[in-house]
Tab-separated table of C-alpha atoms in Angstrom:
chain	number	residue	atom	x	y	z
K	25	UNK	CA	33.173	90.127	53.163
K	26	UNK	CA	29.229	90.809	54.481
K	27	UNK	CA	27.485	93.597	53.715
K	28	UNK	CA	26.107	93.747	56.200
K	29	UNK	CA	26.585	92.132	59.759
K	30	UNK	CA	23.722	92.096	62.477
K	31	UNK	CA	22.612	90.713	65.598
K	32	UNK	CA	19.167	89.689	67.368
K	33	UNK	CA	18.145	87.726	70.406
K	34	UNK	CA	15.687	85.965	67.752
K	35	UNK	CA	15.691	85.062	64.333
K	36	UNK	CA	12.864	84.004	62.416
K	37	UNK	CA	13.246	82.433	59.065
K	38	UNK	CA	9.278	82.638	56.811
K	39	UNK	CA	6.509	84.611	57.156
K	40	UNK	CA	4.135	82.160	56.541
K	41	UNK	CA	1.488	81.689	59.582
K	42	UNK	CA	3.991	79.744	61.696
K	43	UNK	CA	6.688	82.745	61.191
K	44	UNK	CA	4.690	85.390	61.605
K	45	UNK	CA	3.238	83.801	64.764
K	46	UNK	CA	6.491	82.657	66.299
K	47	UNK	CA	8.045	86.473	65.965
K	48	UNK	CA	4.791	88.446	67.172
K	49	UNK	CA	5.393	86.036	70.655
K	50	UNK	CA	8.952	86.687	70.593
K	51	UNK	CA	8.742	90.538	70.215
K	52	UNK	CA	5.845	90.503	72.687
K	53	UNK	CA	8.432	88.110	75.025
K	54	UNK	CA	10.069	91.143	74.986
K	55	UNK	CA	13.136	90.025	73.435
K	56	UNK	CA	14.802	92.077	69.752
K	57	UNK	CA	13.038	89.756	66.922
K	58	UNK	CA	13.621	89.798	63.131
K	59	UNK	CA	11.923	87.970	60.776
K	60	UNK	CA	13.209	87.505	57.143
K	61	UNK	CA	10.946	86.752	54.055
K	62	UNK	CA	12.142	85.801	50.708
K	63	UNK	CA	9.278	87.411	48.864
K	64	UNK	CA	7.080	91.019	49.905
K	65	UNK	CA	4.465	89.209	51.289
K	66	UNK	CA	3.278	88.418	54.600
K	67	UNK	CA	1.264	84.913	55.442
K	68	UNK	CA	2.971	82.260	52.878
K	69	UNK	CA	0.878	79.626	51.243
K	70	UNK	CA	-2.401	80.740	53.278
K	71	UNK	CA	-1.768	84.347	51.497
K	72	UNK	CA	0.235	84.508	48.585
K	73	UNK	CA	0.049	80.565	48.079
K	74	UNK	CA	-4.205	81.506	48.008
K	75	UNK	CA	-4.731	78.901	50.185
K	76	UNK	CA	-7.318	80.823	51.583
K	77	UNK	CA	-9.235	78.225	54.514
K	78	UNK	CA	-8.528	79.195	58.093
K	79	UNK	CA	-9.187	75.429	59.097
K	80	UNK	CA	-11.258	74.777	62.754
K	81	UNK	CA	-9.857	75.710	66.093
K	82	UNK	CA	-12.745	72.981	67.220
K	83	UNK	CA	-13.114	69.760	67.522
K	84	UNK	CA	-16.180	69.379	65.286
K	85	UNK	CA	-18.173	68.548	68.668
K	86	UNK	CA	-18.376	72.094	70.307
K	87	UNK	CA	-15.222	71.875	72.052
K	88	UNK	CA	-12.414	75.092	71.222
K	89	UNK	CA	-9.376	73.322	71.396
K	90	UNK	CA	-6.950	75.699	70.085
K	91	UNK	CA	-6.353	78.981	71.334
K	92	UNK	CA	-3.597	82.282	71.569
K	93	UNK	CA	-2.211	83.744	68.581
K	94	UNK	CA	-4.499	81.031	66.232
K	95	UNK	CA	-7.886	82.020	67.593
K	96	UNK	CA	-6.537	85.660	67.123
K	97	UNK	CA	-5.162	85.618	63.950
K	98	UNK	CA	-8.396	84.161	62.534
K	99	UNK	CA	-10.170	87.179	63.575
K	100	UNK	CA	-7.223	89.126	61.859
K	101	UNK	CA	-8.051	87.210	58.910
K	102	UNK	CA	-11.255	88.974	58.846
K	103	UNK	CA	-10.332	92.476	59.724
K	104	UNK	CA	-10.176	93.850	56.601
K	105	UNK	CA	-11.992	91.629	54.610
K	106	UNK	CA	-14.497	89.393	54.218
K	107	UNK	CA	-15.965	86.446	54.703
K	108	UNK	CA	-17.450	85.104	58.481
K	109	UNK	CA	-17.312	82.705	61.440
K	110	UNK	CA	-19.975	79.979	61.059
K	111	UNK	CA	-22.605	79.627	64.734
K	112	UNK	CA	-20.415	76.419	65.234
K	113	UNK	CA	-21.489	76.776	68.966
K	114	UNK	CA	-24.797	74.901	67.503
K	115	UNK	CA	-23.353	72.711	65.603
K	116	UNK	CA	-23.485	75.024	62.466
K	117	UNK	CA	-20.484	74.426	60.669
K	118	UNK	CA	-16.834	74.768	62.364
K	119	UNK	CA	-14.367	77.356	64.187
K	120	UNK	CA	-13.253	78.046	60.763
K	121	UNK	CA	-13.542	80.244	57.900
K	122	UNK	CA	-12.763	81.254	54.558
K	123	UNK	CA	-11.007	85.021	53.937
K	124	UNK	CA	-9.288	87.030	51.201
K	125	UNK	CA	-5.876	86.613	50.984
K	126	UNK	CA	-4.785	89.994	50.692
K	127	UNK	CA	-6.658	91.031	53.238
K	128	UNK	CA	-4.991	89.129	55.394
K	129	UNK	CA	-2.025	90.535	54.182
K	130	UNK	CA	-2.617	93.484	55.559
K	131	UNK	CA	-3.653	92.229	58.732
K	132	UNK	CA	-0.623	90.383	59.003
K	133	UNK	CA	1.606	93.477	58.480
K	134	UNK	CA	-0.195	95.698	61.088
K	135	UNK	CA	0.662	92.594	63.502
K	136	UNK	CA	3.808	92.511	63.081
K	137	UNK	CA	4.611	96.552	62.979
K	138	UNK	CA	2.328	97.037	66.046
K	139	UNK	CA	4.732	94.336	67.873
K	140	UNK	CA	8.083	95.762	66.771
K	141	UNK	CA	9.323	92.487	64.760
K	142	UNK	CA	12.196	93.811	62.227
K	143	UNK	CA	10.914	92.381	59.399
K	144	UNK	CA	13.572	91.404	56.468
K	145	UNK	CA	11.074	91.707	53.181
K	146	UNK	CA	12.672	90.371	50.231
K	147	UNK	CA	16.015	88.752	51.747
K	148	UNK	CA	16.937	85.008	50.846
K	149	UNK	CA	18.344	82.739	53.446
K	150	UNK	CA	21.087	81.047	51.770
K	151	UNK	CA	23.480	79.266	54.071
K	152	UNK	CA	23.376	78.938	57.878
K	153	UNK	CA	26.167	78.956	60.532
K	154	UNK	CA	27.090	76.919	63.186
K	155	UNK	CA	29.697	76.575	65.981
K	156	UNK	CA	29.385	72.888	65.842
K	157	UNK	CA	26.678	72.163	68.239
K	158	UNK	CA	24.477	75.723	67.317
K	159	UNK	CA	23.077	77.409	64.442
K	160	UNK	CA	24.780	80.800	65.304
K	161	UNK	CA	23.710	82.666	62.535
K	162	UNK	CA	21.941	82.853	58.969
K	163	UNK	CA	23.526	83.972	55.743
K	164	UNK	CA	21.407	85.933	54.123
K	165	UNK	CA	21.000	87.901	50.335
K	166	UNK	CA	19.576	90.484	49.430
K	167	UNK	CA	19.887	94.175	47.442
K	168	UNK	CA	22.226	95.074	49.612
K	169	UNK	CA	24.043	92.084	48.778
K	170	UNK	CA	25.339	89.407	50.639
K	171	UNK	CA	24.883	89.464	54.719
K	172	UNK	CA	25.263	87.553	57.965
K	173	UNK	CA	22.082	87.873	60.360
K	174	UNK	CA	23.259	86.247	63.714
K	175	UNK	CA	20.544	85.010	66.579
K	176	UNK	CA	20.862	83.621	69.904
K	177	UNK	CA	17.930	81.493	68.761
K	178	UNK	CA	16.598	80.404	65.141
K	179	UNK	CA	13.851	79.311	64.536
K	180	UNK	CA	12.992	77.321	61.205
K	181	UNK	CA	9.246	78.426	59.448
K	182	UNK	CA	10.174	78.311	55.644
K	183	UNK	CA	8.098	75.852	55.239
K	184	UNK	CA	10.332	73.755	53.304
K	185	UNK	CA	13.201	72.886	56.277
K	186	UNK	CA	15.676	75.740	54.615
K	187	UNK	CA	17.563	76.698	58.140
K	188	UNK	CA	17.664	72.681	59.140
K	189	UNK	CA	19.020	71.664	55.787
K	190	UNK	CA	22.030	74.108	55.715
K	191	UNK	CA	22.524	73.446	59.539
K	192	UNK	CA	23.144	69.480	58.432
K	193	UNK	CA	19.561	68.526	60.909
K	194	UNK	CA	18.359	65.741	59.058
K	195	UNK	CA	14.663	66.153	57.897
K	196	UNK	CA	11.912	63.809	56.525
K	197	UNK	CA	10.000	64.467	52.709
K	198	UNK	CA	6.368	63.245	51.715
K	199	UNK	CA	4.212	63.288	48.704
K	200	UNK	CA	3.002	66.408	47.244
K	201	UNK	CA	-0.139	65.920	44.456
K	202	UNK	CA	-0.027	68.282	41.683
K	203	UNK	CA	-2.636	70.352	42.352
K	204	UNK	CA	-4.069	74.292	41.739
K	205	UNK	CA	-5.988	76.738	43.956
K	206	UNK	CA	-6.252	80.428	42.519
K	207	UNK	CA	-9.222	83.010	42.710
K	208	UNK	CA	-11.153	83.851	40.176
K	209	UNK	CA	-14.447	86.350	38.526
K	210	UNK	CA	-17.491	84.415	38.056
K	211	UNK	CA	-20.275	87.139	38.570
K	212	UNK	CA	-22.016	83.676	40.072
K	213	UNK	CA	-20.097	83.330	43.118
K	214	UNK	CA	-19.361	86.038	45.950
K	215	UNK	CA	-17.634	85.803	49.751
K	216	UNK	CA	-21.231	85.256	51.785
K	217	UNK	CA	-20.094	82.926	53.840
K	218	UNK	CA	-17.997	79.856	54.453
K	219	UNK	CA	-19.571	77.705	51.581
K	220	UNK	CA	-19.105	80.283	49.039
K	221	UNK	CA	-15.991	82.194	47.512
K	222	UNK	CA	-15.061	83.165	44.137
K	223	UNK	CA	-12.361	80.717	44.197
K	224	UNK	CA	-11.305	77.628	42.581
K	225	UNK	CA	-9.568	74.451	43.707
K	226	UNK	CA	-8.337	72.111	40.885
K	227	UNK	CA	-6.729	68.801	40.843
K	228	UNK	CA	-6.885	66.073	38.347
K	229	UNK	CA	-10.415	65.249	37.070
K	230	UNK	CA	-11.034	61.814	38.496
K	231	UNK	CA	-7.928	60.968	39.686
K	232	UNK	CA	-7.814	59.951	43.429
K	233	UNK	CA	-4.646	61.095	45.965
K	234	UNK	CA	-2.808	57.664	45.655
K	235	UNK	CA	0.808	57.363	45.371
K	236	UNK	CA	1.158	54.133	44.209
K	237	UNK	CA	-1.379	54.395	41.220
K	238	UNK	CA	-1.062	58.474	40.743
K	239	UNK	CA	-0.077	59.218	36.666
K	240	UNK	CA	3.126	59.715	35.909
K	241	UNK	CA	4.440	63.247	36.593
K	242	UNK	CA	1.880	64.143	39.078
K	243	UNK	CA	3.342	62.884	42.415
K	244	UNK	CA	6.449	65.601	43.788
K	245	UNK	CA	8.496	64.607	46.671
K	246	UNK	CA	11.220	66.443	48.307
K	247	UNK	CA	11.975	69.789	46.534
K	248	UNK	CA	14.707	70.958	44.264
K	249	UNK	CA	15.088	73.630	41.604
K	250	UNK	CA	13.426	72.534	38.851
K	251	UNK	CA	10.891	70.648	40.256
K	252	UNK	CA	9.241	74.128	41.301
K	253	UNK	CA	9.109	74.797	38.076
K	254	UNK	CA	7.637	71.462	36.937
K	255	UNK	CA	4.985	71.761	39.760
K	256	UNK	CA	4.153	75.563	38.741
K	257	UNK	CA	3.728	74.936	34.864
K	258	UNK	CA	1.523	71.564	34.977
K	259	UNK	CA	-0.579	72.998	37.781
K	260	UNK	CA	-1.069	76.320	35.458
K	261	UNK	CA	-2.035	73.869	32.699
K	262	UNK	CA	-5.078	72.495	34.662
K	263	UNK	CA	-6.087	76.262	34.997
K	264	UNK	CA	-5.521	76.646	31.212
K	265	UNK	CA	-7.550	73.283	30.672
K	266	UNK	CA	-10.308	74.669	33.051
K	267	UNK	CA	-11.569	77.733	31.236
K	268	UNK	CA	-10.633	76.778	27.923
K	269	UNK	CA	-13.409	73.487	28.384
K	270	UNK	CA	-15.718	76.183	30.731
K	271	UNK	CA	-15.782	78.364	27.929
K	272	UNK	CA	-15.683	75.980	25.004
K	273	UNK	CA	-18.313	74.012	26.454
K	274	UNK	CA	-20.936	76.726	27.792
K	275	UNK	CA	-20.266	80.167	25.537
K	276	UNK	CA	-24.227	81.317	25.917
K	277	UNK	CA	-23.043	81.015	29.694
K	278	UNK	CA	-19.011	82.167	30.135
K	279	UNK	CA	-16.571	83.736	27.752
K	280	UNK	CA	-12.992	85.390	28.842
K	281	UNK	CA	-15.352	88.554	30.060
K	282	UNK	CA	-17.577	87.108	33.067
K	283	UNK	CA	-15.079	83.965	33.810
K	284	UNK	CA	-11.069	84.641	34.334
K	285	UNK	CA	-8.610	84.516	36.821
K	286	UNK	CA	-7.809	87.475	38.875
K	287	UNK	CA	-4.665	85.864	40.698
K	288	UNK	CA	-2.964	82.770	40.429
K	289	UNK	CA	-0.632	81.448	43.409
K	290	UNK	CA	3.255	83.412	43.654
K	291	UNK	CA	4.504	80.250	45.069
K	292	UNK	CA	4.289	76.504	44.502
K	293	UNK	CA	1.451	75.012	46.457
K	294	UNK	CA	3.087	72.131	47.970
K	295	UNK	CA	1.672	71.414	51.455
K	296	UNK	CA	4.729	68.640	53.059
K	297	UNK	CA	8.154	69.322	51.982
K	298	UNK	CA	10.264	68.414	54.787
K	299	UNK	CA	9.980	67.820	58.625
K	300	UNK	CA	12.859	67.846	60.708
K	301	UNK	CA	13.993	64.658	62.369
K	302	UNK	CA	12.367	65.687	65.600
K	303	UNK	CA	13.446	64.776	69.465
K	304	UNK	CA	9.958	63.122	69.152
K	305	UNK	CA	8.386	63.150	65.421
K	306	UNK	CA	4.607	62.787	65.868
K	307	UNK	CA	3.160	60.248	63.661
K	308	UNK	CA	0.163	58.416	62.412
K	309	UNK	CA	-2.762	57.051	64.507
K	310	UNK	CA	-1.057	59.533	67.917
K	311	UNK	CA	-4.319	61.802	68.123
K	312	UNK	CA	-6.084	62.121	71.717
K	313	UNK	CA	-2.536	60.937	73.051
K	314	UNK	CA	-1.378	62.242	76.376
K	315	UNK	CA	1.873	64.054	75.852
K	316	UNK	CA	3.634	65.272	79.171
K	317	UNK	CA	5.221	68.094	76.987
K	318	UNK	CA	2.352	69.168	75.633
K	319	UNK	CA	2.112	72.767	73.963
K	320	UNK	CA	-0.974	73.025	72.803
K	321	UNK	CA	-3.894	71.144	71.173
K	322	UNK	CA	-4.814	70.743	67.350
K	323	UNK	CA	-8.211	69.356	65.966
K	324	UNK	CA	-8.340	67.008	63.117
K	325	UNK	CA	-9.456	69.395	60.067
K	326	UNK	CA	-10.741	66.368	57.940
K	327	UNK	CA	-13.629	64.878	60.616
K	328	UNK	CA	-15.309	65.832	63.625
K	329	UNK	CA	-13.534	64.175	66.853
K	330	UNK	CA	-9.842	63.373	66.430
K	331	UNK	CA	-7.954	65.941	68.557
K	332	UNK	CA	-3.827	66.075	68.852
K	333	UNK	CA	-1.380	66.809	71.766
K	334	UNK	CA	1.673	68.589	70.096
K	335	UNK	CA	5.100	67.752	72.487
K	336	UNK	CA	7.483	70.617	72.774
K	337	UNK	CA	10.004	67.598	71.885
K	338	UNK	CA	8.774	68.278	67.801
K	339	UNK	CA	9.816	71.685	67.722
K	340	UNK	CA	13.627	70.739	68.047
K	341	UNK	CA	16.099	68.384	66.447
K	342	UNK	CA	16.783	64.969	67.391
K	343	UNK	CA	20.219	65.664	66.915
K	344	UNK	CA	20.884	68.001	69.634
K	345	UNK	CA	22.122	71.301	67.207
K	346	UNK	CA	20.862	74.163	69.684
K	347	UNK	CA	20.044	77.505	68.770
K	348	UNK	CA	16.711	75.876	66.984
K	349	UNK	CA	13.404	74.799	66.534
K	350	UNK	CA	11.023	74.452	64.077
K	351	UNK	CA	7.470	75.507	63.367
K	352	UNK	CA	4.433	74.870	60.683
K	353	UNK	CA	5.242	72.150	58.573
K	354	UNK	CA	8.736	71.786	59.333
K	355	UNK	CA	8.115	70.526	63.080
K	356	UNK	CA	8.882	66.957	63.483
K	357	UNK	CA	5.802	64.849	61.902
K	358	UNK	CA	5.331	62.196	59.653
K	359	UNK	CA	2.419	60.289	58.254
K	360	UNK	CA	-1.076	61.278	58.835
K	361	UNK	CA	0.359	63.826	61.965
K	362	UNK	CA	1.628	65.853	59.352
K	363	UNK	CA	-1.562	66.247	57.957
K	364	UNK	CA	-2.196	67.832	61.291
K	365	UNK	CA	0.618	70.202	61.860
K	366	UNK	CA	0.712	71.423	58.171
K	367	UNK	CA	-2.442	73.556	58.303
K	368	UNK	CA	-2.974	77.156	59.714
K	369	UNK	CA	-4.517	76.388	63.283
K	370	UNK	CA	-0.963	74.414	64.215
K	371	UNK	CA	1.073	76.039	62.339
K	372	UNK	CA	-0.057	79.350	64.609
K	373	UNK	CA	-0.041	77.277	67.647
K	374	UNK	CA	3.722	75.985	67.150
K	375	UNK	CA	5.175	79.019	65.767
K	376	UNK	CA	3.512	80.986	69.186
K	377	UNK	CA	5.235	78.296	71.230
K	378	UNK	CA	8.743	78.410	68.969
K	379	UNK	CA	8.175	81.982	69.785
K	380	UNK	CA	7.944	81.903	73.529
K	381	UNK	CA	10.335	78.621	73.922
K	382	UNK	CA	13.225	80.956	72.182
K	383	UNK	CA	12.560	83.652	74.497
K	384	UNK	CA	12.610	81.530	77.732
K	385	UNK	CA	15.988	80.388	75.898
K	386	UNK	CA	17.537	83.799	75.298
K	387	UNK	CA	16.670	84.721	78.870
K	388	UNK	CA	17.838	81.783	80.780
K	389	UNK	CA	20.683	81.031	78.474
K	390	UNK	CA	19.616	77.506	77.214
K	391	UNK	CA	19.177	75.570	74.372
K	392	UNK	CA	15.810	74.540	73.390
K	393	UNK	CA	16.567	70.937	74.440
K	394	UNK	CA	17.703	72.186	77.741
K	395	UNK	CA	14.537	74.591	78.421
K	396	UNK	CA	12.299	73.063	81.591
K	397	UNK	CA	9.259	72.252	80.106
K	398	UNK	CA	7.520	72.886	83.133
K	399	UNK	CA	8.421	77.235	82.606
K	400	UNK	CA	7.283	76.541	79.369
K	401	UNK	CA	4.035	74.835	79.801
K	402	UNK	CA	3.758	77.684	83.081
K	403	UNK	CA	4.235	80.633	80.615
K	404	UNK	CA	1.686	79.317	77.896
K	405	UNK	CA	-1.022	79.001	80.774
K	406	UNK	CA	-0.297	83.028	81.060
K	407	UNK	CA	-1.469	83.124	77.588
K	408	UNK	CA	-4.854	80.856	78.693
K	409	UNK	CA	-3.578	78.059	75.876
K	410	UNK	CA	-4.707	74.643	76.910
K	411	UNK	CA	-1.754	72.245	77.190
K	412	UNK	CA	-3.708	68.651	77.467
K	413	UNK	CA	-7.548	67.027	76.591
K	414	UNK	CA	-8.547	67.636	80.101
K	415	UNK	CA	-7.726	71.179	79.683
K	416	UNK	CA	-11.065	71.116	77.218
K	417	UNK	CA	-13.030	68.561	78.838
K	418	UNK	CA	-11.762	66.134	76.483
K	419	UNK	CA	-10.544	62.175	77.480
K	420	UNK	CA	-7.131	61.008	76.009
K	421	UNK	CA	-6.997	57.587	74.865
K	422	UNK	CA	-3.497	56.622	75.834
K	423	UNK	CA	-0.400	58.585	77.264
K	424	UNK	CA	2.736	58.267	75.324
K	425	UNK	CA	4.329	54.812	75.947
K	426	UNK	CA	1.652	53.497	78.071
């Protein structure tokens, strides 16, 4: 027996960037919206993961390529803390910039309670049900015990494929590198602008991303149980190993009073878990493609130039379950794409379009499959959100298939 036993046009699983996102659209598509979040916190591994880079919204050249609820929530980012836009108008650095995660925290929260999205704090997703050919509903935990949340429309932003996996919608892993980003005192270091933070990004000293030649017990693929807590003891060890050496090495210059940790990450930092097994999983070498079902545009965060088309087709299953789609890091990529759609920009432009796309499927009584792409595509124009390289004055290299 539930607990309790509710209904919503929407349903969005994470409140990660993608989640949050993808039920402030919904809710502003004027259709009922919950979103449910294992933990208290609002923004996932850009907040409480202390990931804490909004990456560009430009192409490196002085072209904005991505707009709507991206471009706005990096000005949320900012609201209440700080931290600053670079002039990348003159070529001064990127559409980007660097922010305090719990400020954006509470940006994030006004958001969402400004846009009526029932948010589920502290409530597990642990099963999903389906009639067969739709996710109908998601089983849910939490102090009130054991519940059933059902949706006309789910869509998928854990992060880690949780809603796909219980729905049986096959998904794709990748390589995570152990790795440690937390924030930190040094008197040294303050939040001037987007070169400086008092922040600290470690990896292993010397060792280059390479899975084939990586040491043993630093390479994580997939997720399960334990491996969490593999990933979140080792990666606390290189913290450990950090200021131990800092102040071991340099005591006229740091001891435990001037150089500590303030926060450390509340959840593993593993950027690809899974991907769903998309209608169309975008992959390697597919930037400045021409996509017909193009919802939006994402710049390459790594170099100036590359720009990618994202097709609606990622955002649902290649298995035809309705009721679904996916945003962030668990829309259909692979390869170097993924590298692409994990980061905050996409994940903000998917989860707007997962938002909107289960809207138009609530009102017209589709599955996402079935939505015309064409209402879609007319719908995010509303929202002034560029749909193709033209749209930005940009040349694709190839269309799909051509």
């Amino acid at each position: 027996m539930f607990q309790y036993d509710v209904e919503y046009d929407v349903v969005v699983v994470g409140a990660g960037i993608a989640g949050v996102a993808a039920a402030v659209q919904a809710a502003r598509s004027g259709v009922k919206t919950a979103l449910i979040e294992k933990s208290t916190l609002t923004g996932g591994l850009a907040t409480s993961g202390l990931v804490w880079v909004y990456l560009p919204l430009c192409d490196g050249k002085g072209k904005q390529v991505t707009f709507g609820l991206a471009e706005e929530l990096l000005q949320e980012s900012l609201k209440y803390g700080p931290g600053q836009v670079p002039d990348w108008k003159n070529g001064k650095g990127r559409y980007s910039c660097i922010f305090s995660p719990a400020s954006f925290i509470v940006a994030l929260d006004e958001i969402l309670e400004k846009n009526g999205v029932d948010t589920w704090f502290d409530t597990l997703v642990c099963d999903t049900e389906t009639d067969g050919s739709k996710v109908t509903a998601v089983i849910t935990e939490n102090e009130d015990g054991r519940g059933r949340i059902r949706a006309k429309c789910v869509i998928d932003a854990s992060g880690s494929c949780k809603v796909a996996r219980h729905a049986g919608i096959p998904v794709h892993d990748d390589f995570n590198f152990l790795s440690i980003w937390a924030i930190q005192y040094n008197p040294e270091i303050t939040w001037e602008n987007t070169e400086s933070a008092p922040c600290i990004q470690m990896y292993l000293d010397g060792v280059p991303w390479n899975p084939e030649t990586a040491p043993e017990g630093t390479l994580f693929r997939g997720l399960n149980a334990k491996m969490v807590s593999e990933f979140t003891f080792k990666s606390r060890r290189l913290l450990r190993k950090y200021y131990s050496l800092a102040q071991h090495e340099h005591p006229e210059k740091f001891s435990r009073k001037n150089l500590f940790p303030i926060t450390v990450p509340a959840m593993p930092q593993f950027r690809k878990i899974f991907s769903i097994d998309a209608a169309r999983v975008l992959n390697t070498g597919e930037n400045n493609f021409h996509f017909d079902d193009s919802i939006g545009i994402a710049a390459d965060w790594r170099k100036p130039g590359p720009v990618w088309e994202i097709p609606y087709r990622s955002l649902y299953p290649a298995n035809g379950m309705g009721g679904f789609l996916a945003a962030g890091r668990c829309s259909g990529a692979a390869g170097d794409a993924w590298e692409i759609t994990r980061v905050i920009p996409t994940a903000a432009l998917t989860g707007q379009a997962c938002g909107l796309a289960a809207a138009l499927c609530v009102k017209n009584n589709v599955n996402p499959p079935e939505l015309s792409v064409s209402l879609l595509q007319k719908e995010l124009g509303k929202l002034n959100i560029p749909l193709h390289l033209e749209d930005v004055g940009l040349v694709c290299d190839k269309k799909e298939n051509a």
